[in-house]
């Protein structure tokens, strides 16, 4: 049986499962559509939250970024993990105690203002749409490879699939689908990692294998990797970063952005009571840890395998001939995600860091430029092929990569549709809309969001994980401070909250657009996205933390100069801060 057929069996089988669950658990009311009826078991909710959280960025792109950047890109891992702890400890139980469907619900009621609600809706939509772009980009990468089509066709297929089960099932269908997707993605991620760890280190636990001895050379694995990349002009894999400020701000931006992500927060409204929200968070951390402890090992081993494939006799010897390149390279070339340009006409594949510092060495070897471009987002998906693992493992990781991308995309689309239908339409424009009418608007807004994300996914402003990092920055600068002040400060009023959210959102968006293009439209960037142009060396991916500080400062300053919130609002804050039980999520 050929690889394409095996891929179809694994992917088709998993999709049949998702569609079956979506049909079985289809939503018949707004409560089922928004919060799955409020009766999900904490363990299942923890598993669904983990699938919602471990997106295409985690499954597909994070290991690729760590593989390319080494220690410097471990900030993705640290920021996302730390952020989930913040969410579980500081926000989830209190928001569950409040008992409303959505984040704008909380902000609108806590700050007693329709304007605050509308600003929160805008912040949520902008952050979520940016996030969905990253998921659709990752899904397009996976579909294009395993269905052997071009990247844009793969993206369109992904859009159709996620639209079907997200629109039909709502949160109820998405929750149980995500439980199945978690099982698929975690098996798909860990089994290839175990195989590759055994190949390279004789250790079957990848996280331990990362710090074990490389079998072939007898050196520690990371030392061997450092030597190989150094010989090709790259920085040492374990090298420290030069700009500590940017690293700290980027990690902080990811952390507080995580804690402000609406599609994760809404998951804590699906359980019966506050204690269940806490247990859900604990279980989710356990399920997330299974992948996040494995990712650094997958990244390091993928980088080493890629380089030893191109330089089988070592980085100081001749690389492989292009005509003898492995089958997996040829397959990925058809997707456009691997490109080869024989610049010196020798028929061999020169892959190195084409920078001035390495120019003398490259010239001495007869090289006239780096000839191979490998999209970072493919490394995890290509890893089993690079390591010559069995065909069924490749099919399994195909299903896992798609499960990761589609699970998060569905959660984000639900957050967008609920913000539009519940908070904007029912909360502000037409409070008397019927239950059926609200469901219709929710599904229509989901369709529009998918169409927009698909278009932008064809022209993304970066790799999947980088696009996701932008979304985290936007959430960090706008939503997280408002939630924190809403829960822990009785003095912040509606005027301060609105001013703070707008200041944080606008400053962050302007900074991002300056370097990555206005509204992410290619070719519209005002400045080159290089460290020389960044303010104090702060990259657009890191600016969310600065935006959050601006939000806090503006909100507290404006609130101190205006009237305090009414007493009933201060009493509400007091009751939310001491969660002594909560009823079901309340529609209003």
XYZ file of C-alpha atoms in Angstrom:
588
model
C 0.000 0.000 0.000
C 1.473 3.365 -0.997
C 1.995 6.297 1.389
C -0.793 8.413 -0.107
C -3.364 5.667 0.506
C -2.152 5.196 4.081
C -2.425 8.944 4.681
C -5.967 8.926 3.323
C -6.926 6.054 5.631
C -5.597 7.773 8.756
C -6.859 11.245 7.903
C -10.173 9.994 6.514
C -10.763 7.754 9.523
C -10.110 10.556 11.990
C -12.341 12.951 10.052
C -15.154 10.419 9.938
C -14.869 10.244 13.742
C -14.996 14.054 14.084
C -17.979 14.401 11.759
C -19.809 11.594 13.547
C -19.265 13.263 16.923
C -20.336 16.652 15.542
C -23.553 15.151 14.201
C -24.236 13.240 17.420
C -23.574 16.286 19.623
C -25.060 18.959 17.367
C -26.286 22.040 19.219
C -30.001 22.636 19.481
C -29.936 25.762 21.668
C -27.700 28.772 22.264
C -26.587 27.324 25.619
C -25.418 24.138 23.910
C -23.839 26.176 21.098
C -21.942 28.537 23.433
C -21.102 26.442 26.551
C -22.056 22.824 25.670
C -25.006 23.005 28.073
C -22.663 23.628 31.039
C -22.389 19.932 31.949
C -18.981 18.740 30.689
C -16.963 16.519 33.060
C -13.725 18.200 34.331
C -11.432 15.459 32.927
C -13.070 15.618 29.508
C -13.039 19.415 29.655
C -9.339 19.333 30.569
C -8.645 17.118 27.571
C -10.738 19.317 25.271
C -9.008 22.438 26.656
C -5.612 20.860 25.964
C -6.632 20.129 22.352
C -8.036 23.652 22.040
C -4.782 25.012 23.416
C -2.279 22.805 21.544
C -2.911 24.298 18.168
C -1.103 24.062 14.858
C 1.416 26.426 16.426
C 2.175 23.909 19.191
C 1.998 20.730 17.133
C 3.387 21.857 13.795
C 5.246 25.116 14.175
C 6.673 25.392 17.703
C 9.131 22.524 17.295
C 10.078 23.923 13.877
C 10.869 27.301 15.408
C 12.891 25.747 18.240
C 14.689 23.560 15.694
C 15.613 26.635 13.644
C 16.500 28.967 16.523
C 17.524 26.633 19.339
C 17.498 28.040 22.866
C 16.521 31.510 21.618
C 13.148 30.204 20.443
C 12.445 28.269 23.633
C 10.592 31.435 24.640
C 7.543 30.021 22.830
C 7.569 27.009 25.113
C 8.170 29.008 28.302
C 5.634 31.715 27.485
C 2.784 29.431 26.529
C 3.286 27.098 29.494
C 3.617 29.920 32.014
C 0.620 31.678 30.533
C -1.623 28.717 31.049
C -0.637 28.624 34.723
C -1.575 32.312 34.992
C -4.924 31.607 33.357
C -5.665 28.692 35.662
C -4.650 30.530 38.845
C -5.746 34.130 38.268
C -8.680 34.133 35.865
C -10.517 30.866 35.187
C -12.217 30.280 38.585
C -13.255 33.915 38.982
C -14.733 34.188 35.519
C -16.580 30.903 36.067
C -17.948 32.350 39.307
C -19.296 35.313 37.333
C -21.230 32.810 35.233
C -21.739 34.484 31.850
C -21.161 33.054 28.405
C -18.339 35.237 27.107
C -15.459 37.583 27.965
C -17.322 40.673 26.620
C -20.215 39.634 28.888
C -17.942 39.976 31.885
C -16.332 43.218 30.752
C -19.679 44.805 29.791
C -21.294 43.982 33.141
C -18.245 44.593 35.347
C -17.600 47.984 33.799
C -21.346 48.726 33.509
C -20.932 49.986 29.975
C -22.107 49.025 26.489
C -19.054 50.855 25.131
C -16.764 48.615 27.184
C -18.627 45.575 25.858
C -18.228 46.730 22.249
C -14.522 47.518 22.676
C -14.043 44.056 24.203
C -15.859 42.519 21.214
C -13.499 44.376 18.840
C -10.407 43.256 20.794
C -11.634 39.666 20.886
C -12.392 39.539 17.154
C -9.049 41.089 16.152
C -7.040 38.719 18.383
C -9.056 35.644 17.395
C -8.987 36.327 13.649
C -5.209 36.826 13.821
C -4.945 33.539 15.728
C -7.138 31.698 13.209
C -4.807 32.834 10.403
C -2.024 30.862 12.099
C -4.240 27.773 12.461
C -5.376 27.875 8.853
C -1.750 28.341 7.749
C -0.748 25.236 9.703
C -3.728 23.241 8.440
C -2.866 24.239 4.870
C 0.693 22.972 5.355
C -0.565 19.618 6.661
C -3.254 19.123 4.029
C -0.963 20.136 1.182
C 1.626 17.502 2.097
C -0.536 14.567 2.995
C -3.112 15.011 0.243
C -0.283 15.925 -2.172
C -1.799 19.203 -3.329
C -0.451 22.755 -3.333
C -0.545 24.807 -0.154
C -3.539 26.995 -1.088
C -5.655 23.992 -2.087
C -4.802 22.365 1.241
C -5.900 25.515 3.053
C -9.258 25.551 1.235
C -9.876 21.903 2.156
C -9.102 22.703 5.799
C -11.591 25.599 5.735
C -14.396 23.368 4.439
C -13.739 20.667 7.057
C -13.606 22.987 10.070
C -16.654 24.919 8.868
C -18.723 21.742 8.744
C -18.187 20.453 12.251
C -17.815 23.818 14.017
C -20.990 25.293 12.523
C -23.027 22.138 13.060
C -21.980 21.281 16.593
C -21.134 24.570 18.289
C -19.384 24.212 21.658
C -21.149 20.942 22.415
C -19.936 19.296 19.226
C -16.531 20.991 19.423
C -15.934 19.814 23.014
C -16.396 16.118 22.308
C -14.643 16.412 18.956
C -11.670 18.003 20.722
C -11.490 15.101 23.180
C -11.080 12.764 20.204
C -8.624 15.179 18.580
C -6.477 15.299 21.713
C -6.160 11.516 21.726
C -5.206 11.557 18.039
C -2.688 14.407 18.288
C -0.897 13.231 21.439
C -0.448 9.700 20.060
C 0.674 11.146 16.729
C 3.218 13.434 18.403
C 4.748 11.005 20.888
C 5.053 7.785 18.855
C 7.371 9.272 16.160
C 9.316 11.045 18.924
C 9.882 7.733 20.709
C 11.069 6.059 17.483
C 13.479 8.905 16.671
C 14.808 9.102 20.235
C 15.584 5.374 20.105
C 17.330 5.812 16.749
C 19.579 8.621 17.920
C 20.155 7.912 21.624
C 18.883 4.430 22.560
C 16.539 6.199 25.020
C 12.814 5.739 24.481
C 11.684 8.812 26.458
C 12.381 11.800 24.145
C 12.694 14.356 26.957
C 15.478 12.238 28.512
C 16.971 11.410 25.118
C 17.526 15.132 24.510
C 20.168 15.117 27.269
C 21.545 11.659 26.475
C 24.456 10.464 24.360
C 24.246 10.528 20.563
C 24.776 6.850 19.689
C 26.743 7.296 16.464
C 29.240 9.896 17.686
C 29.403 9.094 21.393
C 28.910 12.789 22.201
C 26.026 14.330 24.137
C 23.229 14.923 21.626
C 23.156 18.712 22.086
C 26.959 18.944 21.830
C 26.838 16.989 18.561
C 24.114 19.293 17.241
C 26.126 22.378 18.236
C 29.139 21.086 16.311
C 27.140 20.357 13.162
C 25.367 23.731 13.001
C 28.565 25.605 13.827
C 30.366 23.995 10.867
C 27.613 25.349 8.580
C 27.784 28.940 9.824
C 24.803 28.824 12.180
C 24.850 29.952 15.802
C 25.312 27.191 18.355
C 21.970 25.529 19.014
C 22.372 26.102 22.759
C 23.746 29.672 22.411
C 22.363 32.369 24.689
C 20.415 35.326 23.271
C 21.940 38.785 22.846
C 18.834 40.850 23.578
C 17.610 39.780 27.013
C 15.024 42.584 27.156
C 13.324 41.364 23.995
C 13.379 37.760 25.231
C 11.803 38.699 28.574
C 9.151 40.874 26.934
C 8.336 38.206 24.356
C 7.947 35.527 27.035
C 5.801 37.892 29.116
C 3.713 38.798 26.071
C 2.994 35.132 25.384
C 2.185 34.487 29.051
C -0.329 37.265 29.593
C -1.647 36.840 26.064
C -2.398 33.225 26.888
C -4.300 34.288 29.976
C -6.397 36.655 27.852
C -7.313 34.271 25.043
C -11.111 34.126 24.797
C -11.384 30.702 23.163
C -9.597 29.105 26.144
C -11.398 31.167 28.794
C -14.798 30.188 27.412
C -13.978 26.521 28.058
C -14.284 27.128 31.798
C -17.948 28.036 31.374
C -18.726 24.525 30.116
C -18.356 22.804 33.513
C -21.099 22.657 36.180
C -19.378 24.576 39.022
C -16.351 26.603 40.143
C -14.523 23.600 41.647
C -14.846 21.856 38.292
C -13.221 24.855 36.582
C -10.197 24.458 38.857
C -10.018 20.706 38.245
C -10.376 21.282 34.491
C -7.390 23.618 34.573
C -5.341 21.048 36.495
C -6.177 18.222 34.103
C -5.489 20.439 31.107
C -1.989 21.180 32.449
C -1.322 17.440 32.746
C -2.471 16.788 29.179
C -0.537 19.775 27.809
C 2.650 18.695 29.609
C 2.702 15.413 27.690
C 3.335 17.305 24.448
C 5.310 20.260 25.780
C 7.910 18.054 27.482
C 8.407 16.219 24.189
C 8.586 19.241 21.844
C 12.187 20.371 22.613
C 13.457 16.846 21.938
C 11.504 16.616 18.684
C 12.955 19.974 17.595
C 16.575 19.081 18.341
C 16.382 15.636 16.776
C 14.616 16.969 13.676
C 17.345 19.581 13.154
C 20.095 16.989 13.503
C 18.323 14.514 11.217
C 17.766 17.181 8.547
C 21.423 18.238 8.500
C 22.792 14.686 8.517
C 20.452 13.838 5.640
C 21.976 16.629 3.545
C 25.540 16.014 4.800
C 25.644 12.221 5.339
C 29.453 12.190 5.746
C 29.527 15.234 8.018
C 29.171 19.009 7.558
C 32.782 19.418 6.402
C 32.324 16.872 3.601
C 30.378 17.027 0.330
C 26.572 17.346 0.576
C 24.259 14.954 -1.262
C 23.642 15.293 -4.974
C 20.303 16.841 -5.848
C 19.460 13.926 -8.148
C 19.898 11.556 -5.186
C 17.802 13.564 -2.747
C 15.457 11.461 -0.592
C 11.868 10.830 -1.632
C 10.535 13.007 1.204
C 12.337 16.054 -0.209
C 10.779 15.456 -3.622
C 7.336 15.080 -2.056
C 7.605 18.295 -0.043
C 8.924 20.154 -3.091
C 5.559 19.610 -4.781
C 3.927 21.616 -1.985
C 6.289 24.552 -2.528
C 7.452 24.370 1.105
C 10.913 23.092 0.147
C 12.716 24.930 -2.650
C 16.078 24.221 -4.315
C 18.142 26.590 -6.465
C 21.472 25.221 -7.747
C 23.409 28.507 -7.567
C 26.862 27.125 -8.332
C 25.668 24.502 -10.841
C 27.430 21.557 -9.203
C 24.287 19.453 -8.823
C 24.735 19.221 -5.043
C 22.579 20.670 -2.268
C 24.427 23.384 -0.336
C 22.513 24.172 2.857
C 24.206 26.648 5.205
C 23.847 30.043 6.875
C 24.529 32.462 4.051
C 25.793 35.427 6.103
C 28.887 37.674 5.687
C 30.628 36.050 8.661
C 30.589 32.682 6.869
C 31.348 34.028 3.382
C 35.068 33.229 3.392
C 34.467 29.616 4.383
C 31.645 29.254 1.832
C 33.841 30.638 -0.965
C 36.647 28.243 -0.043
C 34.193 25.356 -0.458
C 33.034 26.653 -3.840
C 29.586 27.657 -2.617
C 27.803 30.669 -4.093
C 24.857 30.904 -1.751
C 22.443 28.786 0.270
C 20.530 26.600 -2.179
C 17.850 24.984 -0.016
C 14.902 26.778 1.597
C 12.969 24.670 4.109
C 9.767 26.101 5.585
C 10.027 25.723 9.366
C 6.414 24.642 9.644
C 7.137 21.313 7.929
C 9.773 19.914 10.290
C 7.466 18.024 12.663
C 5.364 16.685 9.810
C 8.442 15.670 7.812
C 10.317 14.273 10.830
C 9.095 10.653 10.439
C 10.051 10.708 6.756
C 13.482 12.202 7.471
C 14.087 9.438 10.029
C 12.808 6.706 7.650
C 10.045 5.611 10.012
C 7.293 3.196 8.871
C 4.536 4.476 6.575
C 1.843 4.108 9.234
C 3.741 6.529 11.528
C 3.726 9.134 8.744
C -0.027 8.637 8.298
C -0.532 8.965 12.046
C 1.317 12.270 12.284
C -0.715 13.528 9.322
C -3.903 12.925 11.284
C -2.366 14.474 14.420
C -1.220 17.656 12.709
C -4.638 18.194 11.194
C -6.341 17.459 14.526
C -4.206 20.117 16.244
C -4.917 22.798 13.650
C -8.630 22.102 13.322
C -9.367 21.790 17.058
C -8.043 25.266 17.852
C -9.524 26.805 14.713
C -12.952 25.530 15.775
C -12.594 26.992 19.286
C -11.509 30.355 17.914
C -14.341 30.475 15.409
C -16.798 29.783 18.200
C -15.323 32.658 20.246
C -15.685 34.974 17.233
C -19.252 33.895 16.441
C -20.395 34.190 20.062
C -18.869 37.680 20.315
C -20.797 38.787 17.238
C -24.114 37.016 17.823
C -24.337 37.113 21.625
C -22.422 40.242 22.616
C -22.883 42.477 19.588
C -26.247 41.506 18.118
C -28.161 40.348 21.210
C -26.215 42.446 23.722
C -26.360 45.749 21.838
C -28.277 45.800 18.567
C -31.291 43.503 18.965
C -31.837 42.307 22.572
C -35.147 40.648 21.585
C -33.658 38.343 18.948
C -35.003 34.792 19.204
C -32.925 31.766 20.157
C -33.082 30.470 16.569
C -32.206 33.882 15.177
C -29.170 34.127 17.431
C -27.995 30.665 16.342
C -28.405 31.676 12.702
C -26.312 34.822 13.214
C -23.659 32.817 15.102
C -23.283 30.358 12.243
C -23.246 33.095 9.597
C -20.542 35.042 11.453
C -18.519 31.826 11.724
C -18.697 31.437 7.945
C -17.449 35.009 7.401
C -14.608 34.488 9.905
C -13.498 31.287 8.151
C -13.548 33.018 4.751
C -11.427 35.920 6.067
C -8.966 33.633 7.868
C -8.607 31.451 4.759
C -7.798 34.461 2.586
C -5.241 35.802 5.067
C -3.875 32.280 5.600
C -2.864 32.252 1.934
C -0.763 35.371 2.580
C 0.294 35.021 6.235
C 2.565 37.614 7.898
C 4.853 34.863 9.199
C 5.169 31.221 10.148
C 2.215 29.673 11.971
C 3.729 30.135 15.437
C 4.802 33.707 14.641
C 1.283 34.650 13.511
C -0.100 33.083 16.671
C 2.413 35.101 18.721
C 0.965 38.272 17.192
C -2.505 37.215 18.346
C -1.148 36.634 21.848
C 0.382 40.104 21.823
C -2.949 41.660 20.861
C -4.772 39.714 23.595
C -2.055 40.646 26.098
C -2.360 44.359 25.348
C -6.150 44.560 25.317
C -8.083 41.738 27.004
C -5.839 40.494 29.825
C -5.445 43.857 31.648
C -9.206 44.493 31.498
C -9.926 41.062 33.003
C -7.324 41.480 35.741
C -8.530 44.960 36.700
C -12.132 43.798 36.518
C -11.467 41.017 39.017
C -8.870 42.515 41.358
C -9.578 46.267 41.388
C -12.767 47.877 42.665
C -11.526 51.337 41.699
C -11.171 50.957 37.913
C -14.299 52.359 36.260
C -15.842 52.104 32.810
C -14.079 55.194 31.437
C -10.684 53.939 32.569
C -11.279 50.421 31.248
C -12.357 51.643 27.802
C -9.450 54.102 27.571
C -6.980 51.420 28.678
C -8.223 48.776 26.213
C -8.141 51.232 23.316
C -4.681 52.531 24.235
C -3.238 49.029 24.558
C -4.896 47.715 21.401
C -4.101 50.689 19.146
C -0.476 51.072 20.268
C 0.181 47.348 19.749
C -1.549 47.170 16.363
C 0.254 50.251 15.050
C 3.625 48.854 16.124
C 2.870 45.474 14.523
C 1.528 46.987 11.293
C 4.579 49.256 10.929
C 6.806 46.206 10.514
C 4.492 43.472 9.184
C 2.231 45.458 6.850
C -0.938 47.436 7.517
C -3.710 44.951 8.278
C -1.155 42.274 7.292
C -1.427 43.215 3.612
C 1.860 42.197 1.913
C 4.050 45.070 0.767
C 2.505 47.744 3.004
C 5.036 47.674 5.856
C 6.436 51.115 6.674
C 9.713 49.791 8.111
C 11.841 46.716 7.504
C 11.271 44.121 10.214
C 14.874 44.086 11.469
C 16.360 44.661 14.950
C 17.938 47.906 13.732
C 14.483 49.441 13.257
C 12.815 48.094 16.406
C 12.167 50.509 19.286
C 14.749 49.665 22.010
C 15.245 46.315 20.228
C 11.654 45.224 20.970
C 10.269 43.086 18.127
C 6.626 43.285 16.967
C 6.105 39.820 18.500
C 7.164 41.153 21.913
C 5.286 44.443 21.973
C 2.142 42.976 23.546
C 3.760 43.202 26.981
C 4.460 46.918 26.428
C 0.871 47.377 25.213
C -0.374 45.722 28.410
C 1.644 48.161 30.547
C 0.175 51.057 28.531
C -3.316 49.595 29.109
C -2.826 49.334 32.890
C -1.289 52.824 33.216
C -3.977 54.550 31.140
C -6.829 52.687 32.869
C -5.652 53.482 36.402
C -4.789 57.086 35.515
C -8.152 57.821 33.891
C -10.048 56.003 36.664
C -8.267 58.032 39.353
C -9.372 61.246 37.639
C -13.030 60.213 37.255
C -15.830 58.988 39.519
C -15.461 55.557 41.158
C -17.736 52.682 40.065
C -21.194 52.424 41.703
C -21.375 50.520 45.001
C -23.232 47.580 43.442
C -20.360 47.118 40.974
C -17.817 47.193 43.784
C -19.906 44.600 45.630
C -19.944 42.510 42.424
C -16.135 42.605 42.272
C -16.003 41.532 45.904
C -18.294 38.565 45.245
C -16.366 37.467 42.148
C -13.052 37.576 44.023
C -14.290 35.102 46.610
C -15.689 32.222 44.526
C -17.843 30.260 46.955
C -19.882 28.450 44.324
C -21.690 29.368 41.174
C -24.739 28.305 39.280
C -25.027 27.636 35.586
C -23.863 30.065 32.939
C -26.523 32.756 32.627
C -27.928 33.941 29.302
C -29.344 37.455 29.270
